[in-house]
PDB file of C-alpha atoms in Angstrom:
ATOM      1  CA  MET M  26       1.214 -51.554  28.516  1.00 48.00           C
ATOM      2  CA  LEU M  27       0.950 -51.428  24.697  1.00 46.00           C
ATOM      3  CA  ARG M  28      -2.905 -51.718  24.898  1.00 51.00           C
ATOM      4  CA  GLN M  29      -3.369 -49.015  27.458  1.00 50.00           C
ATOM      5  CA  ALA M  30      -1.150 -46.968  24.911  1.00 47.00           C
ATOM      6  CA  SER M  31      -3.128 -47.429  21.964  1.00 51.00           C
ATOM      7  CA  ARG M  32      -6.406 -46.808  24.157  1.00 52.00           C
ATOM      8  CA  LEU M  33      -4.843 -43.553  25.315  1.00 47.00           C
ATOM      9  CA  LEU M  34      -3.319 -42.595  21.765  1.00 48.00           C
ATOM     10  CA  THR M  35      -6.753 -43.012  20.223  1.00 52.00           C
ATOM     11  CA  ARG M  36      -8.404 -40.903  22.597  1.00 53.00           C
ATOM     12  CA  SER M  37      -5.859 -37.947  22.539  1.00 49.00           C
ATOM     13  CA  ILE M  38      -6.022 -38.016  18.639  1.00 45.00           C
ATOM     14  CA  ALA M  39      -9.890 -38.064  18.664  1.00 48.00           C
ATOM     15  CA  THR M  40      -9.926 -34.692  20.800  1.00 48.00           C
ATOM     16  CA  THR M  41      -7.526 -33.150  18.354  1.00 47.00           C
ATOM     17  CA  GLN M  42      -8.975 -34.391  15.017  1.00 47.00           C
ATOM     18  CA  GLN M  43     -10.532 -31.603  12.714  1.00 46.00           C
ATOM     19  CA  PRO M  44     -13.911 -32.506  11.518  1.00 45.00           C
ATOM     20  CA  ILE M  45     -14.370 -35.119   8.755  1.00 44.00           C
ATOM     21  CA  ARG M  46     -15.233 -33.253   5.217  1.00 45.00           C
ATOM     22  CA  VAL M  47     -17.947 -35.435   3.949  1.00 44.00           C
ATOM     23  CA  MET M  48     -18.436 -32.884   0.982  1.00 46.00           C
ATOM     24  CA  GLY M  49     -15.401 -31.765  -1.285  1.00 49.00           C
ATOM     25  CA  ALA M  50     -12.820 -32.574  -3.852  1.00 49.00           C
ATOM     26  CA  ARG M  51     -10.454 -35.026  -2.960  1.00 49.00           C
ATOM     27  CA  PRO M  52      -6.559 -34.007  -3.386  1.00 49.00           C
ATOM     28  CA  MET M  53      -5.131 -35.318  -6.856  1.00 48.00           C
ATOM     29  CA  SER M  54      -2.165 -37.171  -6.877  1.00 48.00           C
ATOM     30  CA  THR M  55      -0.228 -34.576  -8.483  1.00 48.00           C
ATOM     31  CA  ASN M  56      -1.118 -32.267  -5.699  1.00 52.00           C
ATOM     32  CA  LEU M  57       0.639 -34.264  -3.152  1.00 51.00           C
ATOM     33  CA  PRO M  58       3.869 -33.366  -1.749  1.00 54.00           C
ATOM     34  CA  ALA M  59       6.738 -35.361  -3.280  1.00 53.00           C
ATOM     35  CA  THR M  60       7.893 -36.594  -0.170  1.00 57.00           C
ATOM     36  CA  PRO M  61       5.714 -37.983   2.857  1.00 57.00           C
ATOM     37  CA  VAL M  62       4.593 -35.532   5.189  1.00 62.00           C
ATOM     38  CA  GLU M  63       4.624 -36.702   9.054  1.00 67.00           C
ATOM     39  CA  ASP M  64       1.323 -36.546  11.169  1.00 72.00           C
ATOM     40  CA  SER M  65       2.747 -34.002  13.842  1.00 79.00           C
ATOM     41  CA  ALA M  66      -0.347 -34.740  15.690  1.00 83.00           C
ATOM     42  CA  PHE M  67      -0.143 -38.272  15.704  1.00 81.00           C
ATOM     43  CA  LEU M  68       3.759 -38.001  17.091  1.00 82.00           C
ATOM     44  CA  GLU M  69       3.092 -35.579  19.322  1.00 86.00           C
ATOM     45  CA  SER M  70       0.326 -38.199  21.065  1.00 86.00           C
ATOM     46  CA  TRP M  71       2.725 -40.891  20.604  1.00 83.00           C
ATOM     47  CA  LYS M  72       5.545 -39.059  22.600  1.00 86.00           C
ATOM     48  CA  LYS M  73       3.077 -38.265  25.457  1.00 87.00           C
ATOM     49  CA  VAL M  74       1.870 -42.093  26.172  1.00 87.00           C
ATOM     50  CA  ALA M  75       5.063 -43.949  24.974  1.00 85.00           C
ATOM     51  CA  PRO M  76       7.928 -41.784  25.241  1.00 86.00           C
ATOM     52  CA  ASN M  77      10.816 -44.362  25.421  1.00 88.00           C
ATOM     53  CA  ILE M  78       9.290 -46.249  22.159  1.00 88.00           C
ATOM     54  CA  ASP M  79       9.922 -44.930  18.495  1.00 85.00           C
ATOM     55  CA  PRO M  80       6.603 -44.311  16.655  1.00 82.00           C
ATOM     56  CA  PRO M  81       5.462 -46.972  14.063  1.00 81.00           C
ATOM     57  CA  LYS M  82       6.767 -46.263  10.484  1.00 76.00           C
ATOM     58  CA  THR M  83       3.988 -46.801   7.949  1.00 72.00           C
ATOM     59  CA  PRO M  84       4.671 -48.228   4.350  1.00 71.00           C
ATOM     60  CA  SER M  85       4.761 -44.751   2.728  1.00 67.00           C
ATOM     61  CA  ALA M  86       8.275 -44.190   5.238  1.00 70.00           C
ATOM     62  CA  PHE M  87      10.206 -47.026   3.035  1.00 72.00           C
ATOM     63  CA  MET M  88       8.996 -45.654  -0.307  1.00 68.00           C
ATOM     64  CA  LYS M  89      11.656 -43.598  -2.472  1.00 69.00           C
ATOM     65  CA  PRO M  90      10.286 -39.891  -2.969  1.00 68.00           C
ATOM     66  CA  ARG M  91       8.106 -39.217  -5.969  1.00 64.00           C
ATOM     67  CA  PRO M  92       9.585 -37.743  -8.817  1.00 65.00           C
ATOM     68  CA  PRO M  93       8.541 -33.926  -8.676  1.00 69.00           C
ATOM     69  CA  THR M  94       6.521 -32.813 -11.616  1.00 71.00           C
ATOM     70  CA  PRO M  95       7.884 -30.512 -13.861  1.00 72.00           C
ATOM     71  CA  SER M  96       7.165 -27.111 -14.307  1.00 79.00           C
ATOM     72  CA  THR M  97       7.140 -27.256 -17.742  1.00 85.00           C
ATOM     73  CA  ILE M  98       5.805 -29.967 -20.284  1.00 86.00           C
ATOM     74  CA  PRO M  99       8.780 -31.815 -21.708  1.00 88.00           C
ATOM     75  CA  SER M 100       8.973 -32.318 -25.381  1.00 92.00           C
ATOM     76  CA  LYS M 101       9.066 -36.384 -25.276  1.00 93.00           C
ATOM     77  CA  ILE M 102       7.395 -38.741 -23.029  1.00 94.00           C
ATOM     78  CA  THR M 103       9.773 -41.260 -21.248  1.00 93.00           C
ATOM     79  CA  VAL M 104       8.422 -45.055 -21.798  1.00 95.00           C
ATOM     80  CA  ASN M 105       9.290 -48.166 -19.993  1.00 94.00           C
ATOM     81  CA  PHE M 106       7.817 -51.136 -21.488  1.00 95.00           C
ATOM     82  CA  VAL M 107       8.334 -54.360 -19.632  1.00 94.00           C
ATOM     83  CA  LEU M 108       7.030 -58.033 -19.935  1.00 93.00           C
ATOM     84  CA  PRO M 109       7.764 -60.973 -17.132  1.00 91.00           C
ATOM     85  CA  TYR M 110      10.679 -62.245 -18.766  1.00 90.00           C
ATOM     86  CA  ALA M 111      12.218 -59.203 -20.991  1.00 89.00           C
ATOM     87  CA  SER M 112      12.514 -55.463 -20.845  1.00 90.00           C
ATOM     88  CA  GLU M 113      11.465 -53.986 -24.210  1.00 92.00           C
ATOM     89  CA  LEU M 114      11.883 -50.401 -23.794  1.00 92.00           C
ATOM     90  CA  THR M 115      13.745 -48.711 -20.748  1.00 92.00           C
ATOM     91  CA  SER M 116      13.747 -45.132 -20.018  1.00 91.00           C
ATOM     92  CA  LYS M 117      12.968 -44.502 -23.923  1.00 93.00           C
ATOM     93  CA  GLU M 118      12.290 -40.897 -24.786  1.00 95.00           C
ATOM     94  CA  VAL M 119       9.414 -40.905 -27.773  1.00 96.00           C
ATOM     95  CA  ASP M 120       6.864 -38.422 -29.219  1.00 95.00           C
ATOM     96  CA  MET M 121       3.690 -40.532 -28.495  1.00 96.00           C
ATOM     97  CA  VAL M 122       2.108 -43.661 -27.503  1.00 96.00           C
ATOM     98  CA  ILE M 123      -1.085 -45.264 -28.412  1.00 95.00           C
ATOM     99  CA  ILE M 124      -2.187 -47.825 -25.980  1.00 95.00           C
ATOM    100  CA  PRO M 125      -4.923 -50.594 -26.588  1.00 94.00           C
ATOM    101  CA  ALA M 126      -7.093 -49.800 -23.359  1.00 94.00           C
ATOM    102  CA  THR M 127     -10.099 -51.541 -22.419  1.00 93.00           C
ATOM    103  CA  THR M 128     -12.157 -48.090 -22.567  1.00 92.00           C
ATOM    104  CA  GLY M 129     -10.829 -47.955 -26.291  1.00 91.00           C
ATOM    105  CA  GLN M 130      -7.383 -46.484 -27.688  1.00 92.00           C
ATOM    106  CA  MET M 131      -5.727 -43.947 -25.579  1.00 94.00           C
ATOM    107  CA  GLY M 132      -3.105 -41.747 -27.325  1.00 95.00           C
ATOM    108  CA  VAL M 133      -0.329 -40.408 -24.441  1.00 95.00           C
ATOM    109  CA  LEU M 134       1.472 -37.718 -25.013  1.00 94.00           C
ATOM    110  CA  PRO M 135       3.820 -35.561 -22.801  1.00 94.00           C
ATOM    111  CA  GLY M 136       2.177 -33.821 -20.110  1.00 91.00           C
ATOM    112  CA  HIS M 137      -0.644 -36.422 -20.248  1.00 93.00           C
ATOM    113  CA  VAL M 138      -2.656 -36.394 -17.115  1.00 91.00           C
ATOM    114  CA  PRO M 139      -2.170 -39.322 -14.253  1.00 92.00           C
ATOM    115  CA  THR M 140      -3.594 -42.414 -15.500  1.00 92.00           C
ATOM    116  CA  ILE M 141      -4.206 -46.137 -14.590  1.00 94.00           C
ATOM    117  CA  ALA M 142      -5.548 -48.306 -17.389  1.00 95.00           C
ATOM    118  CA  GLU M 143      -6.278 -51.751 -17.901  1.00 96.00           C
ATOM    119  CA  LEU M 144      -4.973 -53.156 -21.428  1.00 95.00           C
ATOM    120  CA  LYS M 145      -7.107 -55.418 -23.562  1.00 91.00           C
ATOM    121  CA  PRO M 146      -5.649 -57.549 -26.830  1.00 90.00           C
ATOM    122  CA  GLY M 147      -4.490 -54.959 -29.298  1.00 91.00           C
ATOM    123  CA  VAL M 148      -1.673 -52.990 -30.815  1.00 93.00           C
ATOM    124  CA  LEU M 149       0.720 -50.634 -28.847  1.00 94.00           C
ATOM    125  CA  SER M 150       2.049 -47.788 -31.261  1.00 95.00           C
ATOM    126  CA  VAL M 151       5.434 -46.297 -30.366  1.00 95.00           C
ATOM    127  CA  HIS M 152       5.813 -43.110 -32.291  1.00 96.00           C
ATOM    128  CA  GLU M 153       9.295 -41.478 -32.589  1.00 94.00           C
ATOM    129  CA  GLY M 154       9.685 -39.015 -35.438  1.00 90.00           C
ATOM    130  CA  ASN M 155       8.611 -40.755 -38.513  1.00 91.00           C
ATOM    131  CA  ASP M 156       9.422 -43.995 -37.113  1.00 93.00           C
ATOM    132  CA  VAL M 157       6.608 -46.262 -35.692  1.00 93.00           C
ATOM    133  CA  LYS M 158       7.205 -49.479 -33.814  1.00 94.00           C
ATOM    134  CA  LYS M 159       3.906 -51.715 -33.265  1.00 93.00           C
ATOM    135  CA  TYR M 160       3.569 -54.758 -30.675  1.00 94.00           C
ATOM    136  CA  PHE M 161       0.725 -56.881 -30.102  1.00 93.00           C
ATOM    137  CA  LEU M 162      -0.407 -57.053 -26.426  1.00 91.00           C
ATOM    138  CA  THR M 163      -2.576 -59.849 -24.842  1.00 88.00           C
ATOM    139  CA  SER M 164      -3.312 -57.951 -21.365  1.00 89.00           C
ATOM    140  CA  GLY M 165      -1.564 -55.611 -18.987  1.00 94.00           C
ATOM    141  CA  PHE M 166      -1.883 -52.127 -17.445  1.00 96.00           C
ATOM    142  CA  VAL M 167      -0.305 -48.941 -18.222  1.00 96.00           C
ATOM    143  CA  PHE M 168       0.792 -46.270 -15.369  1.00 95.00           C
ATOM    144  CA  VAL M 169       1.041 -42.635 -16.613  1.00 94.00           C
ATOM    145  CA  HIS M 170       2.911 -40.388 -14.120  1.00 91.00           C
ATOM    146  CA  ALA M 171       2.449 -36.769 -13.829  1.00 88.00           C
ATOM    147  CA  ASN M 172       6.034 -36.462 -14.848  1.00 89.00           C
ATOM    148  CA  SER M 173       5.505 -37.795 -18.487  1.00 91.00           C
ATOM    149  CA  VAL M 174       6.625 -41.063 -17.548  1.00 92.00           C
ATOM    150  CA  ALA M 175       4.585 -44.303 -18.900  1.00 94.00           C
ATOM    151  CA  ASP M 176       4.900 -47.470 -17.242  1.00 95.00           C
ATOM    152  CA  ILE M 177       3.774 -50.303 -19.570  1.00 95.00           C
ATOM    153  CA  VAL M 178       3.179 -53.687 -17.928  1.00 95.00           C
ATOM    154  CA  VAL M 179       1.951 -56.621 -20.114  1.00 94.00           C
ATOM    155  CA  VAL M 180       1.649 -60.137 -19.758  1.00 92.00           C
ATOM    156  CA  GLU M 181       2.704 -61.155 -23.181  1.00 91.00           C
ATOM    157  CA  ALA M 182       3.733 -59.086 -26.427  1.00 92.00           C
ATOM    158  CA  VAL M 183       5.465 -59.212 -29.832  1.00 91.00           C
ATOM    159  CA  PRO M 184       6.345 -57.022 -32.785  1.00 92.00           C
ATOM    160  CA  VAL M 185       3.341 -57.142 -35.187  1.00 91.00           C
ATOM    161  CA  ASP M 186       5.795 -57.511 -38.188  1.00 89.00           C
ATOM    162  CA  HIS M 187       6.903 -60.795 -36.492  1.00 90.00           C
ATOM    163  CA  ILE M 188       3.092 -62.396 -36.463  1.00 89.00           C
ATOM    164  CA  ASP M 189       2.491 -65.151 -38.861  1.00 90.00           C
ATOM    165  CA  GLN M 190      -0.936 -64.113 -40.769  1.00 89.00           C
ATOM    166  CA  ASN M 191      -1.654 -67.998 -41.678  1.00 92.00           C
ATOM    167  CA  LEU M 192      -1.008 -69.039 -38.156  1.00 92.00           C
ATOM    168  CA  VAL M 193      -3.411 -66.610 -37.030  1.00 90.00           C
ATOM    169  CA  GLN M 194      -6.302 -67.458 -39.383  1.00 92.00           C
ATOM    170  CA  LYS M 195      -5.906 -71.080 -38.632  1.00 94.00           C
ATOM    171  CA  GLY M 196      -6.153 -70.113 -34.843  1.00 92.00           C
ATOM    172  CA  LEU M 197      -9.448 -67.895 -35.426  1.00 93.00           C
ATOM    173  CA  ALA M 198     -11.086 -70.707 -37.328  1.00 94.00           C
ATOM    174  CA  ASP M 199     -10.146 -73.538 -34.781  1.00 94.00           C
ATOM    175  CA  PHE M 200     -11.480 -71.415 -31.991  1.00 94.00           C
ATOM    176  CA  THR M 201     -14.863 -70.578 -33.985  1.00 94.00           C
ATOM    177  CA  GLN M 202     -15.117 -74.337 -34.445  1.00 94.00           C
ATOM    178  CA  LYS M 203     -14.373 -75.124 -31.010  1.00 93.00           C
ATOM    179  CA  LEU M 204     -17.188 -72.596 -29.752  1.00 93.00           C
ATOM    180  CA  SER M 205     -19.815 -73.875 -31.758  1.00 92.00           C
ATOM    181  CA  SER M 206     -19.192 -77.670 -30.386  1.00 92.00           C
ATOM    182  CA  ALA M 207     -18.660 -76.301 -26.682  1.00 90.00           C
ATOM    183  CA  THR M 208     -20.920 -77.841 -24.358  1.00 91.00           C
ATOM    184  CA  THR M 209     -19.849 -76.422 -21.083  1.00 93.00           C
ATOM    185  CA  GLU M 210     -19.566 -72.801 -19.816  1.00 94.00           C
ATOM    186  CA  LEU M 211     -15.602 -73.403 -19.151  1.00 94.00           C
ATOM    187  CA  GLU M 212     -15.163 -74.583 -22.648  1.00 93.00           C
ATOM    188  CA  LYS M 213     -17.331 -71.936 -24.296  1.00 94.00           C
ATOM    189  CA  ALA M 214     -15.416 -69.115 -22.227  1.00 94.00           C
ATOM    190  CA  GLU M 215     -11.821 -70.650 -23.313  1.00 92.00           C
ATOM    191  CA  ALA M 216     -13.410 -70.539 -26.868  1.00 93.00           C
ATOM    192  CA  GLN M 217     -14.368 -67.308 -26.889  1.00 93.00           C
ATOM    193  CA  ILE M 218     -11.206 -65.813 -25.257  1.00 90.00           C
ATOM    194  CA  GLY M 219      -9.357 -67.752 -28.245  1.00 91.00           C
ATOM    195  CA  ILE M 220     -11.518 -65.843 -30.711  1.00 92.00           C
ATOM    196  CA  ASP M 221     -11.219 -62.469 -29.066  1.00 89.00           C
ATOM    197  CA  VAL M 222      -7.260 -62.661 -29.045  1.00 87.00           C
ATOM    198  CA  HIS M 223      -7.156 -63.792 -32.564  1.00 89.00           C
ATOM    199  CA  SER M 224      -9.615 -61.516 -33.984  1.00 90.00           C
ATOM    200  CA  ALA M 225      -7.604 -58.732 -32.399  1.00 87.00           C
ATOM    201  CA  LEU M 226      -4.582 -60.090 -33.961  1.00 88.00           C
ATOM    202  CA  ASN M 227      -6.261 -60.387 -37.506  1.00 87.00           C
ATOM    203  CA  SER M 228      -7.222 -56.425 -36.948  1.00 85.00           C
ATOM    204  CA  ALA M 229      -3.529 -55.694 -36.151  1.00 84.00           C
ATOM    205  CA  LEU M 230      -2.541 -57.287 -39.450  1.00 84.00           C
ATOM    206  CA  VAL M 231      -4.824 -55.960 -41.645  1.00 80.00           C
ATOM    207  CA  GLY M 232      -5.292 -52.461 -40.031  1.00 67.00           C
TER     208      GLY M 232
END
């Protein structure tokens, strides 16, 4: 019965669909409605072939409505900064954050366009008035939303002022030595990662 309903439903929807637009701009996420829109054609077709069975729910039906985009740009950006084992900042309103994206340093101000960016080892700067808090990050992602909320999710982070420069220099020298003596591709890759991380740590301290 369900197989027959599926075939009939597919045939019914195919006759009512609009031609596919090959060319044309896709709508941005900020242009989409804050709440999911039901597909009336699908629901109508479903009721015709299976009137006694509720239509299936899609994953979007279980999601919370997207926060509406404010009509004016707020004066602050709200930051959530989390690690697997801790939450450094929760709904913290700040003036700006500067993020070490793989494409380069990225400044995020209130009203920033929605963005998803991968993070590389480097310094996250949180600016609140004249106060600047700096963290060293290893890797992660940042999600900047249209409502001036930035979610920063990282694997590991430590305040820059907690880093021991002597240990950083020692680690950089050790991994440089490991790279020069590496004989396999795995050993070379591990040593190069260590060099990259310790070089970024050193730059964070002297920069």
